[in-house]
Short mmCIF file of C-alpha atoms (C1' of nucleotides) in Angstrom, two decimals:
data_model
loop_
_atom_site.label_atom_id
_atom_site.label_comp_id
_atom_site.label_asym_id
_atom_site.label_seq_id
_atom_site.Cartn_x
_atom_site.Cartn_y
_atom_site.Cartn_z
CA UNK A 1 -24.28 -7.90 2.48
CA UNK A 2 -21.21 -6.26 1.53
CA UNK A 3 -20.90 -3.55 -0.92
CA UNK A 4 -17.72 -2.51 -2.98
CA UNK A 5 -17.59 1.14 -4.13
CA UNK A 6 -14.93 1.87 -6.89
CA UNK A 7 -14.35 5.12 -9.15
CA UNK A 8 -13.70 3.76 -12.64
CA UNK A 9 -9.79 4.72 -13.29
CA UNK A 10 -10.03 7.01 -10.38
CA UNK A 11 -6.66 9.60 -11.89
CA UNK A 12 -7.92 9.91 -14.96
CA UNK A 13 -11.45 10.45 -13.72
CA UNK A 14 -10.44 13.20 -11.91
CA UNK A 15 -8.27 14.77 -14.61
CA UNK A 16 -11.57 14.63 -16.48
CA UNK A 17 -13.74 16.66 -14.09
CA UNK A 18 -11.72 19.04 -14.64
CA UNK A 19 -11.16 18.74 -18.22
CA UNK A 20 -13.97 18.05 -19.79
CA UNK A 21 -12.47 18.09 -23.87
CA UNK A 22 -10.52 14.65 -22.24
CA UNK A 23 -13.93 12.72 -22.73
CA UNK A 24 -13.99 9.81 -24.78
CA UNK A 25 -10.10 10.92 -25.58
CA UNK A 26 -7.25 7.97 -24.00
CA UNK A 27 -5.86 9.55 -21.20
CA UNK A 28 -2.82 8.66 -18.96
CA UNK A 29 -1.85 9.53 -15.34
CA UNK A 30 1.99 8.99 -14.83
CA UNK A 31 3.38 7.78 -11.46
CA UNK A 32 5.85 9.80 -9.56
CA UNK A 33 9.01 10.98 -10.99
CA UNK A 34 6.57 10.40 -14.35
CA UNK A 35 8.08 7.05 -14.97
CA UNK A 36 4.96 4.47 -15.63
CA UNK A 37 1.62 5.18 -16.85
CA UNK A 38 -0.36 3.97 -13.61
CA UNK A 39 -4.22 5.28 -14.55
CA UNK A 40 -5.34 4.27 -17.90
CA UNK A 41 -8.77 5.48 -19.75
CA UNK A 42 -10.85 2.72 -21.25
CA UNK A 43 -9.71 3.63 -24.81
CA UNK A 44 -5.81 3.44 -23.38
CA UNK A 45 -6.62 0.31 -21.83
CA UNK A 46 -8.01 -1.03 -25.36
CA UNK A 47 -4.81 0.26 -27.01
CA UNK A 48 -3.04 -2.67 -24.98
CA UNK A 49 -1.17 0.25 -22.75
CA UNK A 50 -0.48 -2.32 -19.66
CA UNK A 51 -0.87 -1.13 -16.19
CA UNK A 52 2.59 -0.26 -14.92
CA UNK A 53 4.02 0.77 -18.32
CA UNK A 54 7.23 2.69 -18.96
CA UNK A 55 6.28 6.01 -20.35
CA UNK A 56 9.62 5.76 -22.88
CA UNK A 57 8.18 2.46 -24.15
CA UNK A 58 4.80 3.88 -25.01
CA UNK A 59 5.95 7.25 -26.82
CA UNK A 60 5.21 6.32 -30.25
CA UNK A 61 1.38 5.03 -29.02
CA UNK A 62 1.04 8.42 -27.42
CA UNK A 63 1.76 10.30 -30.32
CA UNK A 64 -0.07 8.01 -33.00
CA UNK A 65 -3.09 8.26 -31.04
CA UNK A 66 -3.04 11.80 -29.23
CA UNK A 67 -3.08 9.55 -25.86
CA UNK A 68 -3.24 12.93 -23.21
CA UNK A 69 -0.71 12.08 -20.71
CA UNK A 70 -0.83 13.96 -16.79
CA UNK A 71 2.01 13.75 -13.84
CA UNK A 72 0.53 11.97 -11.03
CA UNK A 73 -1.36 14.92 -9.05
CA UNK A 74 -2.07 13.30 -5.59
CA UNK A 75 -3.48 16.55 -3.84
CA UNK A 76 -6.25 16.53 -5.98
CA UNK A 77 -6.97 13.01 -5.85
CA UNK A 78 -6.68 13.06 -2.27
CA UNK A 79 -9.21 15.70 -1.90
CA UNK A 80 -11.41 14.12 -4.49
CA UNK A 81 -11.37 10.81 -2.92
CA UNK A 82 -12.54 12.36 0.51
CA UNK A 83 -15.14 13.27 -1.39
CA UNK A 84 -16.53 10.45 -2.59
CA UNK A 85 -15.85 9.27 0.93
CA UNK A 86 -18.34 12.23 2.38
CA UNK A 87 -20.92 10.92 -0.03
CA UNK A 88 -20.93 7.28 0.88
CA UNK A 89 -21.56 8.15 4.26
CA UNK A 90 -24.77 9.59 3.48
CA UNK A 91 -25.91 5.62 2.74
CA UNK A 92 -24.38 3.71 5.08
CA UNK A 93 -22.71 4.03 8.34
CA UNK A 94 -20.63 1.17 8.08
CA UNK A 95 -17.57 1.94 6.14
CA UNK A 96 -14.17 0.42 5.06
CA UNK A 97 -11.92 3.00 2.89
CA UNK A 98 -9.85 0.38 1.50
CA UNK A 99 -8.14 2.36 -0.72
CA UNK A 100 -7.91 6.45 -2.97
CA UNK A 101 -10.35 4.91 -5.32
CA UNK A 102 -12.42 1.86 -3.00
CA UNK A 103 -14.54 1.92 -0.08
CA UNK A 104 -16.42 -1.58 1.30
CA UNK A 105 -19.98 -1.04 2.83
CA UNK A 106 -21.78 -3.09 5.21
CA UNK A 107 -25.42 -2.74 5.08
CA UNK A 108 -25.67 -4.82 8.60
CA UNK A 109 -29.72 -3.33 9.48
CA UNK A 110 -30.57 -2.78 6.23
CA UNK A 111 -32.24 -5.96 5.45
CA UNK A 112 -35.98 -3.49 4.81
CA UNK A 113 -33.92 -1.55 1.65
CA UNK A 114 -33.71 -2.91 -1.59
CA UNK A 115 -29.63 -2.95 -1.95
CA UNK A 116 -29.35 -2.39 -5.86
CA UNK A 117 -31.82 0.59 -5.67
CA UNK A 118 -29.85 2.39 -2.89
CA UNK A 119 -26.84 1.77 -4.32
CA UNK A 120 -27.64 3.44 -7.88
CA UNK A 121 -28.71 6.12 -6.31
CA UNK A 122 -25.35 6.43 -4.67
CA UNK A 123 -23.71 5.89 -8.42
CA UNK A 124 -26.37 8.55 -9.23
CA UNK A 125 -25.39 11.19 -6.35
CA UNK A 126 -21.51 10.93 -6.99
CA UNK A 127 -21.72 11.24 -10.68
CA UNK A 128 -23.90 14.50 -10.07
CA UNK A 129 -21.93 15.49 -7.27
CA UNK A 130 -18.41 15.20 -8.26
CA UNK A 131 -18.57 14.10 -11.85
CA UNK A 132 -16.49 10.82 -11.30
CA UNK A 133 -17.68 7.53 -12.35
CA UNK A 134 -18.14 4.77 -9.61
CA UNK A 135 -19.11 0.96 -9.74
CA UNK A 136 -20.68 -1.37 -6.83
CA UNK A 137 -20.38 -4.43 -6.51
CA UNK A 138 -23.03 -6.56 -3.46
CA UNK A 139 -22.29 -9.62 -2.54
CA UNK A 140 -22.42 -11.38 0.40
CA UNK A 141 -18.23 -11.50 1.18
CA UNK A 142 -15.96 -8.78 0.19
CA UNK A 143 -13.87 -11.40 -2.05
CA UNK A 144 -17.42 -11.79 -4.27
CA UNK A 145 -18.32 -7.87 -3.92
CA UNK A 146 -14.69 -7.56 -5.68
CA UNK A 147 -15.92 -9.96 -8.11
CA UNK A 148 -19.41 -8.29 -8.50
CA UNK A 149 -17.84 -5.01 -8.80
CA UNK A 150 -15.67 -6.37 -11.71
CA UNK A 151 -18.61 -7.58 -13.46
CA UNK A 152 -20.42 -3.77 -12.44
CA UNK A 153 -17.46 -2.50 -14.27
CA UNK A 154 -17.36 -4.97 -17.58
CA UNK A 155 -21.01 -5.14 -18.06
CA UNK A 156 -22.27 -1.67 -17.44
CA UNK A 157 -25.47 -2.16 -17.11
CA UNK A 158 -28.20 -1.76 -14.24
CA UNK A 159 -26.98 1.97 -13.27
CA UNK A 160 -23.60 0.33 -12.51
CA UNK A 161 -24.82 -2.07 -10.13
CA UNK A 162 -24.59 -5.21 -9.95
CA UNK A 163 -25.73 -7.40 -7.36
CA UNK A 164 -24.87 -11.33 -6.60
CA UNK A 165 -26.54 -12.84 -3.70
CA UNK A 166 -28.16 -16.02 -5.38
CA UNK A 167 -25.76 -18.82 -5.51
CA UNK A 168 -27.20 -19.64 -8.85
CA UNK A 169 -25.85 -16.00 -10.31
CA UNK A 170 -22.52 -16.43 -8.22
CA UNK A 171 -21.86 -19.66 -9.76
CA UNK A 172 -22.45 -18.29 -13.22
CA UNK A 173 -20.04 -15.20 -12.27
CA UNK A 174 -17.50 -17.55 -10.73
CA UNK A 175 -17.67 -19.63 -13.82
CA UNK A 176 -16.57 -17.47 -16.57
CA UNK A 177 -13.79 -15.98 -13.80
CA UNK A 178 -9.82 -16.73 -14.49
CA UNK A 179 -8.67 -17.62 -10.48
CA UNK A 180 -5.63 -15.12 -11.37
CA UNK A 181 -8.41 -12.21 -11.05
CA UNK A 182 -9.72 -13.15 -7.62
CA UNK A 183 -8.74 -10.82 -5.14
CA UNK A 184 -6.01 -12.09 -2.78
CA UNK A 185 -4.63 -14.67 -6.06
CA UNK A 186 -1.81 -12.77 -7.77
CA UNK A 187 0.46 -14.15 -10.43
CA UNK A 188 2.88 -16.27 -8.57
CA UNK A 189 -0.70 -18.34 -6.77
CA UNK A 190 -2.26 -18.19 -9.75
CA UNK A 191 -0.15 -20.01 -12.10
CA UNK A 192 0.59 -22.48 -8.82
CA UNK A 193 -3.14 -23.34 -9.04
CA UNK A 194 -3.22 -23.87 -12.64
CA UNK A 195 -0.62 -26.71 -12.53
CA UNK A 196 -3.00 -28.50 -10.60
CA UNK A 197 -5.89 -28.06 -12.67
CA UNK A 198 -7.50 -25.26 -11.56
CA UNK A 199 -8.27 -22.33 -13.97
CA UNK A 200 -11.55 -20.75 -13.06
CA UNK A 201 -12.71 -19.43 -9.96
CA UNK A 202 -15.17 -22.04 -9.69
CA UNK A 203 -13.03 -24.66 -9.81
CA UNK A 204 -11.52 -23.00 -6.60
CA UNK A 205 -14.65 -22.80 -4.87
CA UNK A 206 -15.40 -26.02 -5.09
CA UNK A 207 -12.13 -27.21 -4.21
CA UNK A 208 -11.24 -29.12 -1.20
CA UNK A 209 -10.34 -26.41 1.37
CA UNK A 210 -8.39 -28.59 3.69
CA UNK A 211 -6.08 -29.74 0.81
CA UNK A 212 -5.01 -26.32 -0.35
CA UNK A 213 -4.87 -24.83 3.03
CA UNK A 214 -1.99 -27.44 3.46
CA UNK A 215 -0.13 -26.71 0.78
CA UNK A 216 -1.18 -22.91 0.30
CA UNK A 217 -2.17 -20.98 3.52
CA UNK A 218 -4.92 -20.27 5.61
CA UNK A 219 -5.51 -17.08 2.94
CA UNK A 220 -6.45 -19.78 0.38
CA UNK A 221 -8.82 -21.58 2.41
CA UNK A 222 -10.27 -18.07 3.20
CA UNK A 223 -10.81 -17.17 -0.10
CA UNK A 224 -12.07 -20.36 -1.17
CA UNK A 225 -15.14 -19.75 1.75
CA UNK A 226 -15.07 -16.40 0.53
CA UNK A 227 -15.95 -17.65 -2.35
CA UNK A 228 -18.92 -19.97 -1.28
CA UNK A 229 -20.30 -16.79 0.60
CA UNK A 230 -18.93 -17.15 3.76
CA UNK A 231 -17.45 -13.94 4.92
CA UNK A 232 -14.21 -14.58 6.35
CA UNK A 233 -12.18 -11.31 5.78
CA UNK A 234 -12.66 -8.64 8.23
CA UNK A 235 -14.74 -5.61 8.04
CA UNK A 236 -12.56 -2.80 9.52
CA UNK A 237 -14.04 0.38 9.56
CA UNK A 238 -11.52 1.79 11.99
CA UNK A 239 -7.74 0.36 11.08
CA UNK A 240 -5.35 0.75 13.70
CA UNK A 241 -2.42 2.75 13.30
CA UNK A 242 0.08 1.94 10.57
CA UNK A 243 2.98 -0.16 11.37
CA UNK A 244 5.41 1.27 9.54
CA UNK A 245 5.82 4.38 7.82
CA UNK A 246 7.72 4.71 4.49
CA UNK A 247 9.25 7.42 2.53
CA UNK A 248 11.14 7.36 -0.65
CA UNK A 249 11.47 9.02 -3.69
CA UNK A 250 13.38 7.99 -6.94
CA UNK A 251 15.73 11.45 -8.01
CA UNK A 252 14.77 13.50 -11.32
CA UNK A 253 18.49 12.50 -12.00
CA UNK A 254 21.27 10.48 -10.66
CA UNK A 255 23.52 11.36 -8.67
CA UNK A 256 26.90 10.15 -6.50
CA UNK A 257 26.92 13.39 -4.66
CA UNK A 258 26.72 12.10 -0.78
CA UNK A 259 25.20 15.74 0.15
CA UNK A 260 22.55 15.17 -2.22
CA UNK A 261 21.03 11.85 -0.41
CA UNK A 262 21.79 13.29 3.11
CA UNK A 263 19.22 15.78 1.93
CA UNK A 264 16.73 13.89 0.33
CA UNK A 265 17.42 11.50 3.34
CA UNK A 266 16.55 13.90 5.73
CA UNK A 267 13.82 15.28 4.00
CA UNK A 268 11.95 11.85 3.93
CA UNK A 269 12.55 11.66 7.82
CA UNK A 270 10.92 14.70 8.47
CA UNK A 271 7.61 13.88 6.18
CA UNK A 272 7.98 10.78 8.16
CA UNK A 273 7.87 12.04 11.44
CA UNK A 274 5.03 14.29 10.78
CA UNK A 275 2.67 11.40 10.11
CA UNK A 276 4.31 9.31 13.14
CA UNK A 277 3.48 12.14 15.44
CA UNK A 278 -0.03 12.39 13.66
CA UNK A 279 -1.03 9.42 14.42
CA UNK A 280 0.36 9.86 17.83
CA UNK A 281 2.90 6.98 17.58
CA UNK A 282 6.49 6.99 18.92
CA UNK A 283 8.87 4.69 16.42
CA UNK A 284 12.22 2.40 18.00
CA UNK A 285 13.97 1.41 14.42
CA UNK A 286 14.85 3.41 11.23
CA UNK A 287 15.77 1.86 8.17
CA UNK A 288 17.64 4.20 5.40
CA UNK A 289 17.94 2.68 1.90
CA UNK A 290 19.82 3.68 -0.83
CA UNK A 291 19.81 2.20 -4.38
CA UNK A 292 21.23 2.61 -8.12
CA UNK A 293 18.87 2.76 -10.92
CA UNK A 294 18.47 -1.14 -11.47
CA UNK A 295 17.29 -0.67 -14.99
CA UNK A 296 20.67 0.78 -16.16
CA UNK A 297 22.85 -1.57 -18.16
CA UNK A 298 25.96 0.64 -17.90
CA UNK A 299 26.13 2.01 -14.72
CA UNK A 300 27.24 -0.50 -11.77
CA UNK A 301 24.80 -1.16 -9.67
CA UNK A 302 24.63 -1.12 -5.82
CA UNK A 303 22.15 -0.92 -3.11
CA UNK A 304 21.90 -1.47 0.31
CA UNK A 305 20.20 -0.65 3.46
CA UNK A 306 20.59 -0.59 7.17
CA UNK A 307 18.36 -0.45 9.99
CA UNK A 308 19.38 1.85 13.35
CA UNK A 309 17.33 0.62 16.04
CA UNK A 310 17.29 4.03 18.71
CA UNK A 311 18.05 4.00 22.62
CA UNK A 312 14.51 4.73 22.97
CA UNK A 313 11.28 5.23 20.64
CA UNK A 314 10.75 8.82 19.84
CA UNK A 315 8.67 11.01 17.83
CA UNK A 316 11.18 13.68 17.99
CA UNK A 317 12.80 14.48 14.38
CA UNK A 318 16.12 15.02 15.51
CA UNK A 319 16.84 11.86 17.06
CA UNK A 320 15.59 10.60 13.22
CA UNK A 321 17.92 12.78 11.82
CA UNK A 322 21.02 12.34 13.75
CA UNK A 323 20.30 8.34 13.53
CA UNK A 324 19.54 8.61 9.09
CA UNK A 325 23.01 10.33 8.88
CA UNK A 326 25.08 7.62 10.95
CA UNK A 327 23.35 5.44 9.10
CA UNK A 328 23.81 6.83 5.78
CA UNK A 329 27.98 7.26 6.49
CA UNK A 330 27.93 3.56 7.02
CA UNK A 331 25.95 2.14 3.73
CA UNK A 332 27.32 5.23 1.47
CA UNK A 333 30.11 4.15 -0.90
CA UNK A 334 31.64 6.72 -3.56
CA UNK A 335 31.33 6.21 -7.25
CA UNK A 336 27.74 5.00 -7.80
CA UNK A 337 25.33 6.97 -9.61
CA UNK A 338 22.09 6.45 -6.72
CA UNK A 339 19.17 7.07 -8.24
CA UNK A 340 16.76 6.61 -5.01
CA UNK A 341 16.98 6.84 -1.32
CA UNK A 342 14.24 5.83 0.99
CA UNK A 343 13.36 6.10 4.59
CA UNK A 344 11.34 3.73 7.07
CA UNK A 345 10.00 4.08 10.36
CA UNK A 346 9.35 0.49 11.99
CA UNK A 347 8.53 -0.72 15.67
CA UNK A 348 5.96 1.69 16.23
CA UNK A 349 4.09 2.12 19.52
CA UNK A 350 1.83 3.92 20.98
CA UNK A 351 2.61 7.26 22.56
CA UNK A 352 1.55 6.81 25.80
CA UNK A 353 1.83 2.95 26.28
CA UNK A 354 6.10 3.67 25.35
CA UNK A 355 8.17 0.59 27.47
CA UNK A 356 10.51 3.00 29.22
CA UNK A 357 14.26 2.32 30.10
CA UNK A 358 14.55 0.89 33.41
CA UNK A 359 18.05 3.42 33.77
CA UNK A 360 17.18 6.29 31.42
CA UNK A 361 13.71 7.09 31.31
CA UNK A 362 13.43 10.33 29.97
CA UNK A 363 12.89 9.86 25.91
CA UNK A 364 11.71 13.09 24.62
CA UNK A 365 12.26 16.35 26.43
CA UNK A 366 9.55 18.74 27.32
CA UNK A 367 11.49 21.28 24.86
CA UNK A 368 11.98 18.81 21.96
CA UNK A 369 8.25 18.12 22.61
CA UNK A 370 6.95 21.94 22.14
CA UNK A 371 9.33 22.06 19.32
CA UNK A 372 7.76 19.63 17.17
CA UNK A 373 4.39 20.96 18.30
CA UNK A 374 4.85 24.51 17.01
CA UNK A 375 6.71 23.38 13.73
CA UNK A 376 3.59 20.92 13.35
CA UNK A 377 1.41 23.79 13.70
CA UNK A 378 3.37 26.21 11.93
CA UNK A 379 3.64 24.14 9.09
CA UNK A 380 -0.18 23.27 9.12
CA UNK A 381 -0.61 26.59 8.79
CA UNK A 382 1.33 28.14 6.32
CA UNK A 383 2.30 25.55 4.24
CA UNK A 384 4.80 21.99 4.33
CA UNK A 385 8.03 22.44 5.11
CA UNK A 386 7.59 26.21 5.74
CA UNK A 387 9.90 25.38 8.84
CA UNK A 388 12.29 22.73 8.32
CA UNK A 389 15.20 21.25 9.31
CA UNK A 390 18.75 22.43 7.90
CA UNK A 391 19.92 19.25 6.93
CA UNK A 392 17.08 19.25 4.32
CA UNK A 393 19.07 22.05 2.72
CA UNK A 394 17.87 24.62 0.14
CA UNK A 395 18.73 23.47 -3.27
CA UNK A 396 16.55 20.14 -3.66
CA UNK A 397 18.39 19.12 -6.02
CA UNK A 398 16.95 15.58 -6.05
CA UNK A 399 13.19 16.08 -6.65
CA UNK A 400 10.91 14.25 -9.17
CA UNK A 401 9.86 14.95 -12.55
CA UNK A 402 6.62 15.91 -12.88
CA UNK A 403 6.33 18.25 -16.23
CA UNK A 404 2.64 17.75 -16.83
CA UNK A 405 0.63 18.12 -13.81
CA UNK A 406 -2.58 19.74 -13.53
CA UNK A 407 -3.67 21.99 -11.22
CA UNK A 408 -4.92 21.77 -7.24
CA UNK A 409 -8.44 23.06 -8.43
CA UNK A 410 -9.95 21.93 -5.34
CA UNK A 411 -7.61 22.56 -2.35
CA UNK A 412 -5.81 26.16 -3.55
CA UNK A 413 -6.79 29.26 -3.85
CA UNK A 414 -4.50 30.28 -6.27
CA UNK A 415 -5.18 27.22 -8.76
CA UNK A 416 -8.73 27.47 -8.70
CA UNK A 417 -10.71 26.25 -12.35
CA UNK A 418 -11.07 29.54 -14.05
CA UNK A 419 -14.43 30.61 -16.05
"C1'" DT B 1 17.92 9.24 -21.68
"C1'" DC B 2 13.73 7.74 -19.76
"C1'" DT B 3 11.10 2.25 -15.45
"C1'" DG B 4 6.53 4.56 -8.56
"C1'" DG B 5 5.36 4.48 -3.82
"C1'" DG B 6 3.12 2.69 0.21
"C1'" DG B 7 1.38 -0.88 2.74
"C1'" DT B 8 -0.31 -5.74 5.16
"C1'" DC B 9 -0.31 -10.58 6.41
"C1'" DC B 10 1.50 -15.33 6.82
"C1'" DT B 11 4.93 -19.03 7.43
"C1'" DA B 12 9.03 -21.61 8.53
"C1'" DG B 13 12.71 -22.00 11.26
"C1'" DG B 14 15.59 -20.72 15.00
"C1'" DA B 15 16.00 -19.68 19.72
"C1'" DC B 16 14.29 -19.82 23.94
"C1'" DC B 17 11.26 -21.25 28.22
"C1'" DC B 18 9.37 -24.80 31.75
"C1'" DT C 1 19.79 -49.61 25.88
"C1'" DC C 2 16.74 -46.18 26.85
"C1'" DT C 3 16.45 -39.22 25.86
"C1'" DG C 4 9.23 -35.69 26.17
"C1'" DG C 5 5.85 -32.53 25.51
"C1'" DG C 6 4.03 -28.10 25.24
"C1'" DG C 7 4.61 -23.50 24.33
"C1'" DT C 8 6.12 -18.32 22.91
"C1'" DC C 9 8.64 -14.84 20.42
"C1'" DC C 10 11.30 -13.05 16.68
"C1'" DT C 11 12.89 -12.54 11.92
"C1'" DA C 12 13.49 -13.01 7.00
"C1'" DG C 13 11.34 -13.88 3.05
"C1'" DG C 14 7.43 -14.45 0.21
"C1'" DA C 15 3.02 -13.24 -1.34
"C1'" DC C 16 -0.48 -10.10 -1.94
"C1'" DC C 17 -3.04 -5.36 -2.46
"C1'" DC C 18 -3.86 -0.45 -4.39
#
DNA sequence: TCTGGGGTCCTAGGACCC
DNA sequence: TCTGGGGTCCTAGGACCC
């Protein structure tokens, strides 16, 4: 069996824990640059506030119902969701983090345990714990423990449990299921399977797998097992390294000034490179974007992107650096207010499996090496970007909005909750 | 005036090999 | 007049997830 362990609107939760007057009051978590309202609170949700809402189209809701509204404050989540990790490994050792707010759990050797029971007491130890709010879902797939989690979550009943292993119950579940909220069906498959009839997940269960694999793909016929109980998505407890690595970050304001995204260009390399050398990758390609604000009606829009492939992978910043600012020369055109550059890493390999150059095979100096090493360290140590590169410059002109975030209360001494 | 950021997987089609 | 069969790799684009 396969558990699924999710914090009820995980932001807002948080906010919460530390906030205690923001019970039972709608609350809001922004995304970056506070543009769109990305956590919602149970009475927001009921307001109609859609996930993914513009924060200027919801201001007169805010106001008329006192809606609390937070910038996105991803340190404290962070630390809060490792957390919640720490305590889920006191139940099983089997463990998926699939996401901030979701961790799968295989209970593989645990067929002596009553499931439910173990798994309120886990609800039970991260409520007392950390004060957050979780839902699990058993099932035997991770497509149904989605599904058993969203009835955990609806329901709320059974200390926020809720287990389907019968076929009987799953068939009920399935029954009263729209196929758009199935994991893995989003809106463009969804409304695809309703033109040929099918509406509930049921219906998709029982469908004929060979048919839809043919015109779908093998992820439908997956699901549709899935779905009858037959686990066919992998349990990874251990995910390789990424693939690519992405930075970018929409500007507080506009701007046409080419310094400006050289900058913010650079700076997105170096944040980049950090977590390539972290993982102890070397990358060949880098892709620098660039883009207008697309939801503009006056300005003239333009975007476009190009992708520098390098001589040879690296993890050294510099060669990142040097490659962003050829490549921004050559996509940069005067006049447009940009509104967002962005930064990729792609063709990543491992650092000690690197295909050298048959004629050159010296990619990253010793010195460039121990460079990167002590700025690592430094910057470990005292704080990001404590040491940085010049390019990034000094003014930062570019950065995000974020006027109402709350404080690190968990991961800084100097923001700590005060009694 | 104001609209996020970071990922993965699959497929078709082109190009190539013997 | 008649022109095979089996395979791999790469890429762009689409779909999905949180």
């Amino acid at each position: 069996m396969i558990a699924l362990c999710d914090v009820n609107n995980f932001y807002v939760s948080c906010e919460r824990v530390f906030n205690p007057a923001l019970e039972n009051r709608p609350v809001i978590v922004l995304s970056n640059n506070d543009g769109c309202a990305v956590a919602r609170s149970n009475e927001v949700k009921d307001l109609g506030i859609k996930m993914g809402a513009p924060l200027h189209q919801i201001q007169d809701l805010i106001k008329q119902h006192n809606i609390a509204v937070f910038s996105s404050n991803y340190i404290l989540y962070g630390d809060m969701s490792h957390r919640v990790d720490d305590i889920i490994a006191l139940y099983s050792d089997q463990i998926e983090n699939y996401s901030i707010d979701e961790s799968f759990i295989r209970f593989a050797g645990f067929g002596y345990l009553d499931l439910t029971k173990h798994c309120q007491k886990l609800v039970k130890q991260i409520q007392q714990w950390l004060g957050l709010p979780v839902c699990v879902g058993i099932a035997p797939s991770k497509t149904l423990a989605k599904i058993a989690n969203h009835y955990a979550k609806s329901l709320k009943v059974n200390g926020n449990v809720l287990e389907l292993s019968s076929d009987y119950h799953i068939k009920q579940a399935l029954a009263h299921l729209p196929v758009g909220e199935i994991w893995g069906i989003g809106r463009r498959l969804s409304t695809q399977l309703n033109s040929i009839g099918i509406e509930t997940a049921l219906q998709l269960r029982e469908a004929d797998r060979k048919t839809l694999r043919k015109r779908f793909s093998v992820n439908m016929e997956r699901t549709i097992m899935e779905l009858r109980g037959v686990s066919c998505i992998e349990f990874d407890a251990d995910p390789e390294k990424k693939k690519e690595i992405v930075c970018t970050r929409s500007f507080g304001q506009k701007s046409s000034d080419y310094q400006l995204l050289k900058e913010a260009a650079a700076y997105h390399v170096s944040r980049a490179c950090v977590t390539l050398r972290q993982q102890q990758s070397v990358a060949q390609c880098l892709t620098v974007g660039i883009k207008t604000n697309p939801f503009s009606q006056r300005d003239q829009q333009y975007s476009n992107s190009i992708t520098i492939q390098l001589p040879q992978p690296s993890d050294f910043t510099g060669h990142f650096l040097a490659a962003a600012s050829h490549a921004l020369k050559r996509i940069f055109k005067p006049g447009f207010q940009y509104k967002k550059v962005g930064i990729m890493l792609s063709n990543l390999s491992d650092i000690d499996s690197v295909q050298q150059d048959l004629f050159n095979s010296q990619p990253v100096s010793n010195k460039n090496q121990h460079l990167m090493q002590v700025m690592d360290q430094i910057n470990d140590r005292y704080g990001k970007g404590k040491l940085r590169s010049g390019t990034e410059g000094f003014a930062k002109q570019w950065v995000m909005r974020s006027d109402r975030k709350s404080s690190e209360y968990t991961t800084n001494w100097e923001q700590l909750f005060k009694v």
